[in-house]
JSON list of C-alpha atoms in Angstrom, two decimals:
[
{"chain": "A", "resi": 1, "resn": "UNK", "atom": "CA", "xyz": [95.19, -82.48, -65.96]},
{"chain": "A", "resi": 2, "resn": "UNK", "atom": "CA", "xyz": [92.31, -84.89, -65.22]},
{"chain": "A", "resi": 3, "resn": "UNK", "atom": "CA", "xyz": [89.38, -83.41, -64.38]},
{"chain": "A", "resi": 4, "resn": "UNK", "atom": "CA", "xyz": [87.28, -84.87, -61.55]},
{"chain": "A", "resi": 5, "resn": "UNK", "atom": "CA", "xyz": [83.51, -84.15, -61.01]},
{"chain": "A", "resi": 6, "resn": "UNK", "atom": "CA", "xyz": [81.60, -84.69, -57.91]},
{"chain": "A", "resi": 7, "resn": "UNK", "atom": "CA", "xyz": [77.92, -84.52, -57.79]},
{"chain": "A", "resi": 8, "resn": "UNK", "atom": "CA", "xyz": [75.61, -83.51, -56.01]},
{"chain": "A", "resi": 9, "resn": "UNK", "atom": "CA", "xyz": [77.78, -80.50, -54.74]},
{"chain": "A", "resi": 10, "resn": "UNK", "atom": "CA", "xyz": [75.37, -80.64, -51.46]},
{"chain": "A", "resi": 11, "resn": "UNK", "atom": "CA", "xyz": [72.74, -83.41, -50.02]},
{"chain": "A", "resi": 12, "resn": "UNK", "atom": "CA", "xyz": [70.31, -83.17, -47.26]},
{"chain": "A", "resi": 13, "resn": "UNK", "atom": "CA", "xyz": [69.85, -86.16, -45.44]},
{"chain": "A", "resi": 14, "resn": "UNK", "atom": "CA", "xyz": [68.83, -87.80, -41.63]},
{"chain": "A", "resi": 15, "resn": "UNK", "atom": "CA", "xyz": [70.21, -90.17, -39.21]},
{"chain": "A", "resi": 16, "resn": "UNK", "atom": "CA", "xyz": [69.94, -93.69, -40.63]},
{"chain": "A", "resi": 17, "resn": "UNK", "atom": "CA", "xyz": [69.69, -92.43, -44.04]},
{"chain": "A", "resi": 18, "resn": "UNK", "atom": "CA", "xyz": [71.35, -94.01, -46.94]},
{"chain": "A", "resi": 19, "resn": "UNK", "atom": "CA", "xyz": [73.34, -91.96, -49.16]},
{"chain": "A", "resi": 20, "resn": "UNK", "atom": "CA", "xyz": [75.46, -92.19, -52.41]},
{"chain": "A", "resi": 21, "resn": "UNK", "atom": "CA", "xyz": [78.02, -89.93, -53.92]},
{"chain": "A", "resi": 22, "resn": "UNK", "atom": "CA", "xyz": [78.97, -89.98, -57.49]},
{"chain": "A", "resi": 23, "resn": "UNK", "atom": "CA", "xyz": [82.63, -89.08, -58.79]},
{"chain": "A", "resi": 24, "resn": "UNK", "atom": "CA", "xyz": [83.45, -88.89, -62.74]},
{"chain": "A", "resi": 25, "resn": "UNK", "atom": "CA", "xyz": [86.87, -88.45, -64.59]},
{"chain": "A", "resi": 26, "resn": "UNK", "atom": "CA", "xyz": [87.34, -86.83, -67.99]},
{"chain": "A", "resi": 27, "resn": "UNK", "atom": "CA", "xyz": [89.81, -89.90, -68.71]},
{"chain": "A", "resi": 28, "resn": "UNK", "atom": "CA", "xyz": [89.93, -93.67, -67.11]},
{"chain": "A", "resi": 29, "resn": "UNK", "atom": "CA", "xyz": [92.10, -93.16, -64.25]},
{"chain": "A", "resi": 30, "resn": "UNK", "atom": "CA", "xyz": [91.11, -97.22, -64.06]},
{"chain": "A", "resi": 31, "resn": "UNK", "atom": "CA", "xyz": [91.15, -97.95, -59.96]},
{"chain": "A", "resi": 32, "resn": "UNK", "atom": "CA", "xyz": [92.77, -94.75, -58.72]},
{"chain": "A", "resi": 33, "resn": "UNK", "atom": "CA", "xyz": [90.39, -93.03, -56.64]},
{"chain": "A", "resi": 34, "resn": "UNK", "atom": "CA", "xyz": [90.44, -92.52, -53.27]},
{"chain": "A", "resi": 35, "resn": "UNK", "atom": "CA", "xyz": [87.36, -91.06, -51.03]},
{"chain": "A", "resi": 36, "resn": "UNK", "atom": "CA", "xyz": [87.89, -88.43, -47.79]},
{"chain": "A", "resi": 37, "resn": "UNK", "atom": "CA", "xyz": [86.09, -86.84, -45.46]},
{"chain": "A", "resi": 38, "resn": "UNK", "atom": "CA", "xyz": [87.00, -83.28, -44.36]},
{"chain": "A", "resi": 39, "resn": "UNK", "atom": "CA", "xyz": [85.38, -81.83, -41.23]},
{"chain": "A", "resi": 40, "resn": "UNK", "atom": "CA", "xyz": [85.93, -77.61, -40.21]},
{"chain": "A", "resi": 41, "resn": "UNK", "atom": "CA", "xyz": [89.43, -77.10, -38.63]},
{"chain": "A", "resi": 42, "resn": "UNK", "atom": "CA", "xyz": [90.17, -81.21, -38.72]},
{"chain": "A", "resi": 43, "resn": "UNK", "atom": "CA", "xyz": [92.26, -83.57, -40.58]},
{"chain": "A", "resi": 44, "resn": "UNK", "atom": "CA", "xyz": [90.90, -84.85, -43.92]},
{"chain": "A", "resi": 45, "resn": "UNK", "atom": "CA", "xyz": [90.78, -88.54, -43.27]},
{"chain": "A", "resi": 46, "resn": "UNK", "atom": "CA", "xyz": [91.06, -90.97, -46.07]},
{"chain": "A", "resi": 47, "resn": "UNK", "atom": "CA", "xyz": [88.05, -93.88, -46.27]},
{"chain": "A", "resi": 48, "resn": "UNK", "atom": "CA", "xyz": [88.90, -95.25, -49.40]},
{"chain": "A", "resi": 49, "resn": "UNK", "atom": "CA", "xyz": [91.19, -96.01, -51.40]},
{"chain": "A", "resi": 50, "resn": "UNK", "atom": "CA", "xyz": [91.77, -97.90, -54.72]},
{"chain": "A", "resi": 51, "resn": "UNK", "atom": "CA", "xyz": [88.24, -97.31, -55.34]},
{"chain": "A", "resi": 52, "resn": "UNK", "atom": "CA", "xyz": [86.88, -99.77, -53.10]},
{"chain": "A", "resi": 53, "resn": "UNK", "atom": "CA", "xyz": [89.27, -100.81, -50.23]},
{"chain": "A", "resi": 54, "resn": "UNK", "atom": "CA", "xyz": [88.20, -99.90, -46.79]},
{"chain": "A", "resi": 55, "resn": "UNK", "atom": "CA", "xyz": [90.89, -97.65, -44.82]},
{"chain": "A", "resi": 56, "resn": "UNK", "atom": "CA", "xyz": [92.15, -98.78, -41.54]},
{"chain": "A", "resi": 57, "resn": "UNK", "atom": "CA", "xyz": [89.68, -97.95, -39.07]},
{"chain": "A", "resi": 58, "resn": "UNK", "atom": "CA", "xyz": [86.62, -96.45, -41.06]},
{"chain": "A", "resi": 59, "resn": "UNK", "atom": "CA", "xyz": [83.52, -98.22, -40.47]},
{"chain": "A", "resi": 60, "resn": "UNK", "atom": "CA", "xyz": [82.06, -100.67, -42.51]},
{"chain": "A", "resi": 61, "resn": "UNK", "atom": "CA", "xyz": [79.18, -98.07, -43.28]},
{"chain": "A", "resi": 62, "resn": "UNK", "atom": "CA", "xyz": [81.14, -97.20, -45.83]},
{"chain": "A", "resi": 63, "resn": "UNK", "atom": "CA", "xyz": [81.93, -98.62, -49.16]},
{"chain": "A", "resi": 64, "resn": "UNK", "atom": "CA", "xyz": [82.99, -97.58, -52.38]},
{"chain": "A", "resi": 65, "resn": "UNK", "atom": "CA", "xyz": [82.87, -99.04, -55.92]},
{"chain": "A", "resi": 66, "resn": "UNK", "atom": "CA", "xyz": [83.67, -98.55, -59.70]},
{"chain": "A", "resi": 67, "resn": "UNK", "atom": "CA", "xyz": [86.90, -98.51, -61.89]},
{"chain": "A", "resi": 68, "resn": "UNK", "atom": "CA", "xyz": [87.65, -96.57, -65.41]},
{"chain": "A", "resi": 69, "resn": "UNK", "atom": "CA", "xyz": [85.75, -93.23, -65.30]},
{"chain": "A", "resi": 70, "resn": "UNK", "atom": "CA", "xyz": [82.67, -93.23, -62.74]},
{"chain": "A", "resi": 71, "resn": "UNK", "atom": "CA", "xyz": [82.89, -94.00, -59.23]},
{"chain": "A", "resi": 72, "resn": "UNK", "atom": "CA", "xyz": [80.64, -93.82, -55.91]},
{"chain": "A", "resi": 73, "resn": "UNK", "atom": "CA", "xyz": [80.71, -93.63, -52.48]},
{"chain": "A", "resi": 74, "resn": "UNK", "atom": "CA", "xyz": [77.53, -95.41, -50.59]},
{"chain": "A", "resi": 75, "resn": "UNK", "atom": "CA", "xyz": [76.95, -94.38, -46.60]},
{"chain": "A", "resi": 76, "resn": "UNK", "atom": "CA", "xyz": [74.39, -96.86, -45.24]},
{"chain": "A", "resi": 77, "resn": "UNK", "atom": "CA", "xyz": [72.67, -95.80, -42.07]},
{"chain": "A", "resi": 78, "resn": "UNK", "atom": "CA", "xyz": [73.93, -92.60, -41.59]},
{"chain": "A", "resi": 79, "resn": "UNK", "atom": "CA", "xyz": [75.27, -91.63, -38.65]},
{"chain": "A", "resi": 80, "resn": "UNK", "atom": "CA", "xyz": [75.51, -87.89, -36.79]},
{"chain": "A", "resi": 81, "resn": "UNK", "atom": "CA", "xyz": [79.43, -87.84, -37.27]},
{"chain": "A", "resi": 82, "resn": "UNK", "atom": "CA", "xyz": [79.62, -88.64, -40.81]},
{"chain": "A", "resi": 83, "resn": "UNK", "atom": "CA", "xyz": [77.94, -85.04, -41.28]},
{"chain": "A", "resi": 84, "resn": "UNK", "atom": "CA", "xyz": [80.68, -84.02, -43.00]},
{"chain": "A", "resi": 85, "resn": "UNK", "atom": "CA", "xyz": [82.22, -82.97, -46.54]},
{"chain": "A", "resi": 86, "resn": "UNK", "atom": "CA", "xyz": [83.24, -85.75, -48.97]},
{"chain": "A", "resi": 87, "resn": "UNK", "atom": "CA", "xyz": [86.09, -85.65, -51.41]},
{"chain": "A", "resi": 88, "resn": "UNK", "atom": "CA", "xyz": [86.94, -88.07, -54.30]},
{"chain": "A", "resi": 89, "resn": "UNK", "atom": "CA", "xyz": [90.77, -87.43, -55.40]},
{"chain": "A", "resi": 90, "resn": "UNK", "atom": "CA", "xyz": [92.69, -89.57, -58.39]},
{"chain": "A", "resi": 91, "resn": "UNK", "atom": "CA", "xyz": [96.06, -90.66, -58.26]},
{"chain": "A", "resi": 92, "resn": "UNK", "atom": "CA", "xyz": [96.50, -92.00, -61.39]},
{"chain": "A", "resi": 93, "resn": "UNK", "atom": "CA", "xyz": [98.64, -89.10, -62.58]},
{"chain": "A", "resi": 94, "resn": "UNK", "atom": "CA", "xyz": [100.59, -86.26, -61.29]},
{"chain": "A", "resi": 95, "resn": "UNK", "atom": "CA", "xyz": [99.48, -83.58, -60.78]},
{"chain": "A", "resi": 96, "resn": "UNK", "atom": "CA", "xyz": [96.88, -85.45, -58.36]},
{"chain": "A", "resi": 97, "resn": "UNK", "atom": "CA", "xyz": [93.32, -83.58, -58.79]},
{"chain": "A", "resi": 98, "resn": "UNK", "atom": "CA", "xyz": [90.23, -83.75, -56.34]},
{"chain": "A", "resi": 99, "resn": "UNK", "atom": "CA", "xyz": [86.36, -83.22, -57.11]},
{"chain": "A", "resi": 100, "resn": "UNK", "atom": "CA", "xyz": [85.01, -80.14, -55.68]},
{"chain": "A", "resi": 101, "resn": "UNK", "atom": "CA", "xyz": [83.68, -82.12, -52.94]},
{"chain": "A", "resi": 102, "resn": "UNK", "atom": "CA", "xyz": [79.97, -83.17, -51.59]},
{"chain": "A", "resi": 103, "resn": "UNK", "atom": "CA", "xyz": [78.74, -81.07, -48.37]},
{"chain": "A", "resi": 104, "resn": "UNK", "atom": "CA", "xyz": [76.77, -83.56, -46.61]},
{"chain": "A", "resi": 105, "resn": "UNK", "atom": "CA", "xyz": [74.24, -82.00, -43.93]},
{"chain": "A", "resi": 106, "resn": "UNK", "atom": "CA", "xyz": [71.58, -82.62, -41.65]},
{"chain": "A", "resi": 107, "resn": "UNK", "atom": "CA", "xyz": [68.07, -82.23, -42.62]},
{"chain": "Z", "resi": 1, "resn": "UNK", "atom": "CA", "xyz": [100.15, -94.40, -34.29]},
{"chain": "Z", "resi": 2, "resn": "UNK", "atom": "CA", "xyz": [100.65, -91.50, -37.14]},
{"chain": "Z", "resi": 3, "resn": "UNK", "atom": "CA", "xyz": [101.21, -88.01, -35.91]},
{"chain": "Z", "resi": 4, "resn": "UNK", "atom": "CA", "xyz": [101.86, -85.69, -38.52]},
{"chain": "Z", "resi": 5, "resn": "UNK", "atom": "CA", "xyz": [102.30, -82.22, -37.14]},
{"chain": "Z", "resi": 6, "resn": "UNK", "atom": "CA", "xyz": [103.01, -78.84, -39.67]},
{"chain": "Z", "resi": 7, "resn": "UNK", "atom": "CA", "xyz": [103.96, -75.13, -38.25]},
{"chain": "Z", "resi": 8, "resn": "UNK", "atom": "CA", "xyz": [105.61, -72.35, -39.81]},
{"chain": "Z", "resi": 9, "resn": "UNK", "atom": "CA", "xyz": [102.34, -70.76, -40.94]},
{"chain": "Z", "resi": 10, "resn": "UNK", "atom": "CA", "xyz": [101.59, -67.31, -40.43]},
{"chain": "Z", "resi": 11, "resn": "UNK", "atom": "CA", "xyz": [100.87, -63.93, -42.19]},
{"chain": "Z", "resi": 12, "resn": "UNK", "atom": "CA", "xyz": [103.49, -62.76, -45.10]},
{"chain": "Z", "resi": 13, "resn": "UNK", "atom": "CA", "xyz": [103.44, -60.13, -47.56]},
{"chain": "Z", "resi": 14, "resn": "UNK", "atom": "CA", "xyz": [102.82, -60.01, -51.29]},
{"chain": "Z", "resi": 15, "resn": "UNK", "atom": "CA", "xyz": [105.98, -60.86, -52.60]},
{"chain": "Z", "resi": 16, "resn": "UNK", "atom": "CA", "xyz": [107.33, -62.37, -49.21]},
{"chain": "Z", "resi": 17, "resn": "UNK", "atom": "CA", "xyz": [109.03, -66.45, -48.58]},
{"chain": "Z", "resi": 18, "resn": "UNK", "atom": "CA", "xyz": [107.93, -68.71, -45.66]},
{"chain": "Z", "resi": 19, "resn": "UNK", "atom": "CA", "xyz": [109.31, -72.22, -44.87]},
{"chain": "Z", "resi": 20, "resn": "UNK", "atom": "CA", "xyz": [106.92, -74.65, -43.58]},
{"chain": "Z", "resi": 21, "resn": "UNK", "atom": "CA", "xyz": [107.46, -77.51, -41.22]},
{"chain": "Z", "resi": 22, "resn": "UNK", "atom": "CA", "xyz": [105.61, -81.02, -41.05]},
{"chain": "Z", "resi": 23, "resn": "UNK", "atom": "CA", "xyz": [107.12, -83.06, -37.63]},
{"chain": "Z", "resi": 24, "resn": "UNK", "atom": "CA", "xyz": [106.19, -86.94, -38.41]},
{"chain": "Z", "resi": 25, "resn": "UNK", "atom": "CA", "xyz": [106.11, -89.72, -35.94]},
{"chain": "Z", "resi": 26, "resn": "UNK", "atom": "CA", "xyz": [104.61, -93.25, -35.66]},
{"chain": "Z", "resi": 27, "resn": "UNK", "atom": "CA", "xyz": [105.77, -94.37, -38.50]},
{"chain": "Z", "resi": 28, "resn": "UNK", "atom": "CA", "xyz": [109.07, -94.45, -40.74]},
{"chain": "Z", "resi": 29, "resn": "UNK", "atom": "CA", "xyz": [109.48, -91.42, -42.13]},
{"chain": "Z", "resi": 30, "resn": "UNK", "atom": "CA", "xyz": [112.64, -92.21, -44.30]},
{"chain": "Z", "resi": 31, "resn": "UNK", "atom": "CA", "xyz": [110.54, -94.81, -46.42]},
{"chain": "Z", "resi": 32, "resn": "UNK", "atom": "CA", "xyz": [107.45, -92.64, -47.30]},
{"chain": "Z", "resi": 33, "resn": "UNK", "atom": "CA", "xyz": [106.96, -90.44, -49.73]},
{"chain": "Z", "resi": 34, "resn": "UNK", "atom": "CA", "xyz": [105.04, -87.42, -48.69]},
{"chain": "Z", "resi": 35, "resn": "UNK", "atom": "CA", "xyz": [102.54, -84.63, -50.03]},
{"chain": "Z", "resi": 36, "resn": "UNK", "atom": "CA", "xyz": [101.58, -81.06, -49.59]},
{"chain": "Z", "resi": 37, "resn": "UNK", "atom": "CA", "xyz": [97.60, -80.29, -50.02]},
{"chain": "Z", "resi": 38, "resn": "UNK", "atom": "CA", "xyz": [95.93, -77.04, -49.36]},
{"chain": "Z", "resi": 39, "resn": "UNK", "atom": "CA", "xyz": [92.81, -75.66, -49.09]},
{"chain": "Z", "resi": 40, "resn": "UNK", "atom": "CA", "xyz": [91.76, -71.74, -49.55]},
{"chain": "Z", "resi": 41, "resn": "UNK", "atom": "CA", "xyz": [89.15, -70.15, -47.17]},
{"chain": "Z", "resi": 42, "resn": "UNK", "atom": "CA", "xyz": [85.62, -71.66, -48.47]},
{"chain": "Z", "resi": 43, "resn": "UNK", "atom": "CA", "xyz": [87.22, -73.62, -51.19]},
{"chain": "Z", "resi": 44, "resn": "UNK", "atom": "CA", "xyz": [88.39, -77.45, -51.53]},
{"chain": "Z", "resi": 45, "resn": "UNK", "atom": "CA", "xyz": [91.40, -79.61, -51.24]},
{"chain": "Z", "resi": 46, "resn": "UNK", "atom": "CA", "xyz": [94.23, -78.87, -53.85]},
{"chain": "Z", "resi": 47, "resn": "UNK", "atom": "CA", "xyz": [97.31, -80.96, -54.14]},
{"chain": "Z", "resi": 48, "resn": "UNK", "atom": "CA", "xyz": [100.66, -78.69, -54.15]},
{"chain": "Z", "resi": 49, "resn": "UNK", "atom": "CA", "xyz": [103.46, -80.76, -53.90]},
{"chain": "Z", "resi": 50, "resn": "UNK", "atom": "CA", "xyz": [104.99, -84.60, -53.80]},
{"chain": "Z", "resi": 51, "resn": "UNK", "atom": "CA", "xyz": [108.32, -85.98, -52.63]},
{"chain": "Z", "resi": 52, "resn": "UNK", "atom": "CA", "xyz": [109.84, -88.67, -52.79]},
{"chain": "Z", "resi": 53, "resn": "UNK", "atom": "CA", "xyz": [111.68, -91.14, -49.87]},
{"chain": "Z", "resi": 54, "resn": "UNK", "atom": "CA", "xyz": [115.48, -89.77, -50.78]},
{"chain": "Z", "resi": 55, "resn": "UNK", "atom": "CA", "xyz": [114.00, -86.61, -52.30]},
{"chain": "Z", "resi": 56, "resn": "UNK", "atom": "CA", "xyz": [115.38, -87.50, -55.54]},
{"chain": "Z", "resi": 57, "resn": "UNK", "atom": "CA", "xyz": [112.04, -87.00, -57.14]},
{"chain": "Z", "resi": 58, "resn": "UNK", "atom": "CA", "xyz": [109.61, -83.76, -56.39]},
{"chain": "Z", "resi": 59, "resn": "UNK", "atom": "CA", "xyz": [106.71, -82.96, -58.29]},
{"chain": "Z", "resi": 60, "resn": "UNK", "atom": "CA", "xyz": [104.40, -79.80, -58.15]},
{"chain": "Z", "resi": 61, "resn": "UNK", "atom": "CA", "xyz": [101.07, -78.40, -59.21]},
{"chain": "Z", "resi": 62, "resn": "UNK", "atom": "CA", "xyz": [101.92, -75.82, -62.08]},
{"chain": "Z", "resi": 63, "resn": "UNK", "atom": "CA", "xyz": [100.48, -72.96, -59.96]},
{"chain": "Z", "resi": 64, "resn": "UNK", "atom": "CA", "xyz": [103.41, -73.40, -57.20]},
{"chain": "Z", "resi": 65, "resn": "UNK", "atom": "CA", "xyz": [106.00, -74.64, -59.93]},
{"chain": "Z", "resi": 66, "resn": "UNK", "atom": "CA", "xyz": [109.09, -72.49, -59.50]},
{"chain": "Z", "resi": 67, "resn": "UNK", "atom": "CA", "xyz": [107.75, -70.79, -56.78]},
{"chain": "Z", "resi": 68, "resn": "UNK", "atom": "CA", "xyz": [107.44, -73.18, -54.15]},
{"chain": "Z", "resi": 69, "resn": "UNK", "atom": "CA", "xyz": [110.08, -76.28, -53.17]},
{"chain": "Z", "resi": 70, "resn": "UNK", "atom": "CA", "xyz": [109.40, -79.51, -51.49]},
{"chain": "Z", "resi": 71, "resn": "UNK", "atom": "CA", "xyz": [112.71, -81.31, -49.41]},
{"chain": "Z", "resi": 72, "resn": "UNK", "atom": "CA", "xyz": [113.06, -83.37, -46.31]},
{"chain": "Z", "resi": 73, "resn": "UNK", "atom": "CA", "xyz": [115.27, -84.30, -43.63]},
{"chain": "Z", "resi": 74, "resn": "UNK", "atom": "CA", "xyz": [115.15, -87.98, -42.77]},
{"chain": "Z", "resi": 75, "resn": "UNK", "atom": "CA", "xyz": [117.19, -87.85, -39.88]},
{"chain": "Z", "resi": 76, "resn": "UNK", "atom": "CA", "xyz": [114.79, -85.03, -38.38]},
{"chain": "Z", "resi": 77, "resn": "UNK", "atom": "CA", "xyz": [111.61, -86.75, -39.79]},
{"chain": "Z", "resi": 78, "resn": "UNK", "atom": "CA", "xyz": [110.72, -83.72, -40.97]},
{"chain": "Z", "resi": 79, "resn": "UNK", "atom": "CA", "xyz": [109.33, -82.32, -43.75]},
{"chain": "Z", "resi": 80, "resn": "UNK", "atom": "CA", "xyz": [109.64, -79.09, -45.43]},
{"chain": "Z", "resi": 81, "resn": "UNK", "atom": "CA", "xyz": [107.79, -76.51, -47.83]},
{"chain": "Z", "resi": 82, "resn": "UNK", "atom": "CA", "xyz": [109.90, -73.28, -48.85]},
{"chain": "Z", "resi": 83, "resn": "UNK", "atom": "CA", "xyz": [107.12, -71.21, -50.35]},
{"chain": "Z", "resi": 84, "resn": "UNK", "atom": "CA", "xyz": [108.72, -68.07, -52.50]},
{"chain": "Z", "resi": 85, "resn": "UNK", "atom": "CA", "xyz": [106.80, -65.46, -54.14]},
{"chain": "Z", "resi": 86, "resn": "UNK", "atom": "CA", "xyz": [103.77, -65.00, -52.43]},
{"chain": "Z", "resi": 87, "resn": "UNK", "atom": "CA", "xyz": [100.48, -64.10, -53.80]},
{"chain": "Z", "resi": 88, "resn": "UNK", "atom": "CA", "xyz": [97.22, -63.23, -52.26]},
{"chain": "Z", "resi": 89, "resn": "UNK", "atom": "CA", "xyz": [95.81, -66.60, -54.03]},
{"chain": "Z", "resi": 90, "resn": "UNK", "atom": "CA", "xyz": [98.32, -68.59, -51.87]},
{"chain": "Z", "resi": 91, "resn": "UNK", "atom": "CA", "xyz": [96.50, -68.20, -48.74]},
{"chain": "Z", "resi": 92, "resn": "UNK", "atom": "CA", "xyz": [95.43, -71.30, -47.44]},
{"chain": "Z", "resi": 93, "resn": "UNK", "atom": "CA", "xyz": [95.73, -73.66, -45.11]},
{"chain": "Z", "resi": 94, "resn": "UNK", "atom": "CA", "xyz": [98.68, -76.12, -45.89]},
{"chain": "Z", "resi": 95, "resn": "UNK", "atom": "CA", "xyz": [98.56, -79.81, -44.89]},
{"chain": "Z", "resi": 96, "resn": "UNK", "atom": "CA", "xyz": [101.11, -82.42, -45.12]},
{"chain": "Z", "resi": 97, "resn": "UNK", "atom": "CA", "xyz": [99.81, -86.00, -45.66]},
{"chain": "Z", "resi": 98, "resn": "UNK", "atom": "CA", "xyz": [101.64, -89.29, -45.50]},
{"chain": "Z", "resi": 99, "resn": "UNK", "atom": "CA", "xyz": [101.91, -90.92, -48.83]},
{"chain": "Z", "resi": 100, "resn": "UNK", "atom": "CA", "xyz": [100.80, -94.43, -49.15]},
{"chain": "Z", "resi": 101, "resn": "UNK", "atom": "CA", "xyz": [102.74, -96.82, -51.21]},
{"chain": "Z", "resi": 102, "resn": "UNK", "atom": "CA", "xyz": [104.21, -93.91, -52.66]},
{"chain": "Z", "resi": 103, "resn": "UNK", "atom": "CA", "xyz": [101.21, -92.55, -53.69]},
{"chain": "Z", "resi": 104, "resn": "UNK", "atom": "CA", "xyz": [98.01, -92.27, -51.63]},
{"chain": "Z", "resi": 105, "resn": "UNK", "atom": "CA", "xyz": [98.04, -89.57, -49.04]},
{"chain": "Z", "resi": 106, "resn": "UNK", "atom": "CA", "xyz": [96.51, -91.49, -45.81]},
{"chain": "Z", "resi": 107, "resn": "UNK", "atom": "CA", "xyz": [97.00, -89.84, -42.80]},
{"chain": "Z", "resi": 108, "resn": "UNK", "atom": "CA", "xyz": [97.31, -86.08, -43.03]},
{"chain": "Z", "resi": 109, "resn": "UNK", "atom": "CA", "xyz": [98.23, -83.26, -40.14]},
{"chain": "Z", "resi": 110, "resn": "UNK", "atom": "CA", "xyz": [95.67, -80.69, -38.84]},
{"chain": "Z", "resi": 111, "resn": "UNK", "atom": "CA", "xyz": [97.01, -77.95, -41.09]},
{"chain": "Z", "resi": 112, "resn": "UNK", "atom": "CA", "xyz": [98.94, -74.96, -41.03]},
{"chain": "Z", "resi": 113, "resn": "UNK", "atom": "CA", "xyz": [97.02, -71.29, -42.26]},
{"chain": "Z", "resi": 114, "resn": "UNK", "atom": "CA", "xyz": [99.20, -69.14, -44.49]},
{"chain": "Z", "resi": 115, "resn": "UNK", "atom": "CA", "xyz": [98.34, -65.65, -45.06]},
{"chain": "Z", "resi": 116, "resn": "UNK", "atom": "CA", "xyz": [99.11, -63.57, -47.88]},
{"chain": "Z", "resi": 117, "resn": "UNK", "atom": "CA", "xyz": [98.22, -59.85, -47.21]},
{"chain": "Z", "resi": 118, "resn": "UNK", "atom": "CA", "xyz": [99.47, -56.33, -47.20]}
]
């Protein structure tokens, strides 16, 4: 299985921040990374996909970037809703694996 | 706009079989693959299950394999997840999740909670 390593597990951070989460693979999974976010009780929604393509409907706050093995997902000017957890996931083989996910909270 | 709604959930025994539901609507049903994804109380997201359009092709993470079965019904637009078996380490709460392009999940449902207790 391909392994998929988020990091930091947690991050502290304000209103208007900027923020980046990294994501690493134990193998190239070359583009196949998506990004969530996952709030208590709610839908995960999907943000990216294909490493950088912007979902339908997420704001362009968000971006994502890289290809092969290491990957990141950038926040710019933080915003109280995106308090949230983040989750990278590959789909570049079966079975599909996800990071451990980021916690991202309010300092 | 995508509505993807599961049920079925509830609390089983060790041992015990539940069948869960996913209703889908927005969108065509009969032309997406779909996924099952769970997530354990305090842990993260792990992917169970994938199906194909016709259902001619189902894959599984090897801790469900031959315990739990993916199938739909196209003409319902529904989705299904026959869970056999139960262990404690199966309680969770289930989501089904649109698949896009065959692979992505992209829009997801609010989740079912399965229960696996004496």
């Amino acid at each position: 299985d391909i392994q998929m390593t988020q990091s930091p597990s947690s991050l502290s951070a304000s209103v208007g921040d900027r923020v980046t989460i990294t994501c690493r693979a134990n193998q190239s999974i070359n583009s196949h990374l998506n990004w969530y976010q996952h709030k208590p009780g709610k839908a995960p929604k999907l943000l990216i996909y294909a490493a950088s393509s912007l979902h339908s409907g997420v704001p362009s706050r968000f971006s994502g970037s890289g290809s092969g093995t290491d990957f990141t997902l950038t926040v710019t000017s933080l915003q109280p809703e995106d308090f949230a957890t983040y989750y990278c996931q590959q789909t570049y083989r079966i079975p599909i694996t996800f990071g451990q996910g980021t916690r991202l909270e309010i300092k | 706009e995508v509505q993807l709604v599961e049920s079925g959930g509830g609390l089983v025994q060790p041992g015990g079989s539940l069948r869960l539901s996913c209703a889908a609507s927005g969108f065509t049903f009969s032309s997406s693959w779909m996924h099952w994804v769970r997530q354990a109380p305090g842990k993260g997201l792990v992917w169970v299950s994938r199906i194909s359009t016709d259902a001619s092709i189902t894959s599984y993470a090897d801790s469900v394999k031959g315990r739990f079965t993916s199938s739909r019904d196209n003409a319902k637009n529904t989705l299904y997840l026959q869970m056999n078996s139960l262990r404690a380490e199966d309680t969770a709460v289930y989501y089904c999740a649109r698949g896009r392009d065959g692979g992505t999940p992209d829009y997801w449902g609010q989740g079912t909670l399965v229960t696996v207790s004496s």
